[in-house]
Short mmCIF file of C-alpha atoms in Angstrom, two decimals:
data_model
loop_
_atom_site.label_atom_id
_atom_site.label_comp_id
_atom_site.label_asym_id
_atom_site.label_seq_id
_atom_site.Cartn_x
_atom_site.Cartn_y
_atom_site.Cartn_z
CA MET A 168 -98.00 -0.71 49.82
CA ARG A 169 -96.85 -2.36 53.22
CA ARG A 170 -96.46 -5.95 53.58
CA SER A 171 -97.45 -8.12 56.53
CA THR A 172 -94.36 -9.06 59.13
CA ALA A 173 -96.30 -12.33 59.09
CA ARG A 174 -94.30 -13.85 57.08
CA LEU A 175 -90.99 -12.99 58.80
CA GLY A 176 -91.59 -14.96 61.46
CA GLY A 177 -89.36 -18.17 62.24
CA PHE A 178 -86.98 -16.55 59.46
CA ALA A 179 -85.90 -13.62 61.18
CA SER A 180 -81.40 -14.23 62.21
CA LEU A 181 -80.80 -16.67 59.52
CA CYS A 182 -77.34 -17.20 57.46
CA LEU A 183 -77.91 -16.63 53.96
CA LEU A 184 -74.91 -15.47 52.76
CA ALA A 185 -71.19 -17.73 52.60
CA GLY A 186 -68.88 -15.74 54.86
CA CYS A 187 -71.52 -14.12 56.79
CA VAL A 188 -70.59 -13.30 60.93
CA GLY A 189 -72.26 -13.30 64.17
CA GLY A 190 -73.53 -15.83 65.98
CA LEU A 191 -77.24 -16.58 66.45
CA LEU A 192 -77.95 -16.08 70.09
CA GLY A 193 -74.27 -14.16 71.14
CA GLY A 194 -70.77 -15.15 71.68
CA GLY A 195 -69.54 -14.75 68.30
CA LYS A 196 -68.25 -11.69 66.32
CA PRO A 197 -69.67 -8.81 66.46
CA ASP A 198 -71.98 -7.95 63.26
CA SER A 199 -70.15 -6.28 60.33
CA LEU A 200 -71.70 -2.58 60.14
CA TYR A 201 -72.28 -0.96 56.03
CA ARG A 202 -74.11 2.63 54.86
CA PHE A 203 -74.93 3.06 51.52
CA GLY A 204 -75.94 6.21 50.00
CA VAL A 205 -74.46 9.14 47.58
CA THR A 206 -71.10 10.22 48.97
CA GLU A 207 -69.79 13.77 49.33
CA PRO A 208 -66.38 14.60 48.00
CA ALA A 209 -64.56 16.75 50.59
CA GLY A 210 -64.53 20.91 49.92
CA THR A 211 -67.53 20.28 48.09
CA THR A 212 -70.09 21.10 51.08
CA LYS A 213 -72.99 23.55 49.13
CA ARG A 214 -73.67 27.10 51.21
CA LEU A 215 -77.42 27.47 51.49
CA SER A 216 -79.36 30.79 50.57
CA SER A 217 -82.11 31.66 52.31
CA ALA A 218 -83.45 33.71 48.98
CA GLN A 219 -83.48 30.39 47.24
CA PRO A 220 -86.84 28.26 47.16
CA THR A 221 -87.05 25.48 49.98
CA LEU A 222 -87.26 21.82 49.48
CA LEU A 223 -88.08 20.03 52.79
CA VAL A 224 -86.96 16.32 52.66
CA GLU A 225 -89.95 15.40 55.50
CA LYS A 226 -89.04 11.89 57.48
CA VAL A 227 -88.51 8.68 55.45
CA ARG A 228 -91.22 6.26 56.74
CA PHE A 229 -90.79 2.84 55.67
CA ALA A 230 -92.41 -0.39 56.32
CA PRO A 231 -92.54 -2.06 59.65
CA GLU A 232 -90.39 -4.93 58.43
CA ILE A 233 -87.66 -2.82 57.10
CA ASP A 234 -87.43 0.20 59.37
CA GLY A 235 -84.96 -0.75 61.15
CA ASP A 236 -80.82 -1.49 61.02
CA ARG A 237 -81.54 -4.64 59.67
CA MET A 238 -80.63 -5.93 55.64
CA LEU A 239 -83.41 -8.31 54.45
CA ALA A 240 -83.98 -10.78 51.70
CA VAL A 241 -86.90 -12.20 50.27
CA HIS A 242 -86.32 -15.92 48.59
CA GLU A 243 -89.32 -17.70 47.26
CA GLY A 244 -91.59 -15.41 49.21
CA SER A 245 -89.79 -15.64 52.37
CA ALA A 246 -88.66 -12.68 54.05
CA ARG A 247 -85.10 -13.12 56.42
CA TYR A 248 -83.03 -11.13 57.58
CA ILE A 249 -79.15 -11.47 56.92
CA LYS A 250 -76.88 -12.00 59.42
CA GLY A 251 -74.25 -10.83 61.05
CA VAL A 252 -74.75 -7.22 58.94
CA ARG A 253 -76.45 -4.33 59.93
CA TRP A 254 -76.61 -0.77 58.78
CA VAL A 255 -74.49 1.45 60.72
CA THR A 256 -77.81 3.41 61.60
CA SER A 257 -81.06 2.88 60.51
CA ALA A 258 -81.71 2.25 56.74
CA PRO A 259 -84.24 5.55 56.99
CA SER A 260 -81.74 7.96 58.04
CA LEU A 261 -79.58 6.77 55.68
CA ILE A 262 -82.07 7.34 52.38
CA ALA A 263 -83.02 10.58 53.97
CA GLN A 264 -79.36 11.57 54.02
CA ALA A 265 -78.16 10.07 50.74
CA THR A 266 -81.86 11.75 49.26
CA VAL A 267 -80.85 15.57 50.81
CA ARG A 268 -76.95 15.03 49.41
CA GLU A 269 -78.39 13.85 45.62
CA LEU A 270 -80.87 16.89 45.73
CA GLN A 271 -78.42 19.30 46.78
CA SER A 272 -77.17 17.85 44.05
CA ARG A 273 -79.26 17.31 41.08
CA MET A 274 -81.28 21.06 42.28
CA PRO A 275 -78.65 23.88 42.93
CA GLY A 276 -81.30 26.07 42.31
CA PHE A 277 -83.44 24.67 45.55
CA ARG A 278 -82.42 25.46 49.17
CA VAL A 279 -82.41 21.23 50.00
CA THR A 280 -82.75 20.62 53.93
CA ALA A 281 -83.74 17.95 56.48
CA ALA A 282 -84.42 20.53 59.00
CA GLN A 283 -88.11 22.15 60.14
CA GLU A 284 -86.45 25.19 60.96
CA GLY A 285 -87.06 27.66 58.49
CA ALA A 286 -89.45 25.64 56.16
CA ARG A 287 -92.75 27.86 55.95
CA ASP A 288 -92.79 28.20 52.16
CA GLY A 289 -91.60 26.33 49.10
CA TYR A 290 -91.90 22.60 49.07
CA SER A 291 -91.68 19.69 51.47
CA LEU A 292 -91.15 15.83 49.94
CA ALA A 293 -92.47 13.03 51.68
CA LEU A 294 -91.21 9.67 50.96
CA THR A 295 -92.89 6.16 51.59
CA ILE A 296 -90.78 3.07 50.88
CA GLY A 297 -92.50 0.23 51.04
CA GLN A 298 -89.83 -2.49 49.88
CA PHE A 299 -85.54 -2.23 50.27
CA GLU A 300 -85.03 -5.67 49.94
CA ALA A 301 -82.53 -8.05 48.12
CA GLN A 302 -84.14 -10.57 46.26
CA TYR A 303 -83.23 -13.71 45.10
CA ASP A 304 -85.58 -14.61 41.85
CA ASN A 305 -83.73 -18.18 41.45
CA ALA A 306 -84.48 -21.41 43.55
CA SER A 307 -80.57 -20.98 44.75
CA MET A 308 -79.85 -18.68 47.24
CA LEU A 309 -75.95 -18.98 45.66
CA ASP A 310 -77.13 -17.13 43.05
CA THR A 311 -76.93 -13.27 42.84
CA PRO A 312 -79.68 -11.14 44.63
CA THR A 313 -81.56 -8.11 42.62
CA ILE A 314 -81.64 -5.26 44.91
CA VAL A 315 -85.12 -3.59 44.55
CA ILE A 316 -86.27 -0.42 46.22
CA ALA A 317 -90.02 0.39 46.35
CA GLY A 318 -92.32 3.54 47.72
CA ASP A 319 -93.87 6.47 46.79
CA ALA A 320 -93.06 10.44 47.28
CA THR A 321 -95.40 13.26 47.16
CA LEU A 322 -94.65 16.79 47.10
CA TYR A 323 -96.16 19.23 49.29
CA GLN A 324 -96.99 23.36 48.64
CA LEU A 325 -95.91 25.26 51.49
CA PRO A 326 -97.44 26.83 53.28
CA THR A 327 -100.65 25.25 52.86
CA HIS A 328 -99.62 21.73 52.45
CA THR A 329 -100.59 21.51 48.84
CA VAL A 330 -99.97 18.47 46.90
CA VAL A 331 -98.31 19.06 43.97
CA GLY A 332 -97.42 15.75 42.44
CA GLN A 333 -97.66 11.93 43.44
CA ARG A 334 -95.91 8.97 42.21
CA HIS A 335 -94.42 5.69 42.49
CA PHE A 336 -90.40 4.65 41.81
CA VAL A 337 -89.18 1.45 41.52
CA THR A 338 -85.52 0.61 41.13
CA ARG A 339 -83.57 -2.44 40.73
CA VAL A 340 -79.83 -3.25 40.63
CA GLY A 341 -78.16 -6.73 40.57
CA ALA A 342 -75.51 -7.31 42.88
CA THR A 343 -72.49 -8.92 41.15
CA ARG A 344 -71.88 -12.24 43.36
CA SER A 345 -74.49 -13.17 46.81
CA ARG A 346 -71.73 -11.57 49.61
CA ALA A 347 -72.30 -9.33 52.09
CA GLY A 348 -70.09 -6.89 50.55
CA GLU A 349 -71.14 -7.48 47.16
CA ILE A 350 -74.60 -7.08 48.01
CA VAL A 351 -73.92 -3.97 50.02
CA ALA A 352 -72.07 -2.20 47.13
CA ALA A 353 -75.50 -2.97 45.45
CA PHE A 354 -77.49 -1.87 47.89
CA ASP A 355 -75.07 1.66 47.56
CA ARG A 356 -75.83 1.89 43.31
CA ALA A 357 -80.02 0.91 44.11
CA THR A 358 -80.25 4.04 46.62
CA ILE A 359 -78.28 6.69 44.30
CA CYS A 360 -80.56 5.30 41.32
CA TYR A 361 -83.24 5.68 43.25
CA THR A 362 -82.68 9.16 44.57
CA ALA A 363 -81.42 10.48 41.74
CA ASP A 364 -84.79 9.49 39.83
CA ILE A 365 -86.56 11.50 42.42
CA ALA A 366 -84.30 14.72 42.12
CA ASP A 367 -85.24 14.10 38.28
CA TRP A 368 -89.41 13.93 38.66
CA ILE A 369 -88.89 17.22 40.73
CA THR A 370 -87.22 18.84 38.61
CA THR A 371 -89.20 18.20 35.34
CA SER A 372 -92.97 17.75 36.91
CA ALA A 373 -92.52 20.48 39.80
CA ALA A 374 -90.45 22.91 38.83
CA GLY A 375 -90.51 23.06 35.38
CA GLN A 376 -86.62 23.09 34.68
CA PRO A 377 -84.38 20.31 32.56
CA PRO A 378 -82.53 17.94 35.62
CA SER A 379 -78.82 18.77 36.43
CA GLY A 380 -76.31 16.55 35.81
CA ASP A 381 -76.45 13.08 33.93
CA ALA A 382 -78.08 10.34 34.03
CA VAL A 383 -76.82 7.74 36.97
CA CYS A 384 -78.37 4.16 35.89
CA PRO A 385 -79.23 4.23 32.27
CA THR A 386 -79.61 0.37 32.63
CA ARG A 387 -82.08 0.11 35.59
CA SER A 388 -85.77 -0.96 35.42
#
């Protein structure tokens, strides 16, 4: 699943988007910070019960070239970091937070947590992300990109750590424009799709229960 980081080479930090900010070597405007993932409305925090089966979300592992706070774009076989924009924290941390929130929302019968303490029985979920990028499939970088999130999920039974199920997930969501704000919005939608797919897979395949909640991405590929 891991792709070589050699293709990054001298392309790193080049400006890909109209309207991007910041300088290559400093002295320019500070980078704009963005976040993605499921937002939780105020006052809807769910109380966790020790009587519920535990679902532990383990540390999310990313491929080396996307394991950080940089936003990656791919065009004609070359990968470049988008200049002037960063995630507010590392992408794996944001994905982990979004996954926990989505699982809590769509799996009310489980005690979903990212904490290590007290997870001696129940299930654990391991995620490995190999692609988290904006893909430009056309010749021009001015065309709108498609956000691609792809990786593997493995569900384990605790405390034996026996594999319950494995699956590869791919989500593609198109941006409306080739500008930072619209691309971040597409990353946000793709993250919701990706984590909802994982939640429904666990519910239907591992827990033997129907999914909770409506489909969030009926048109995704």
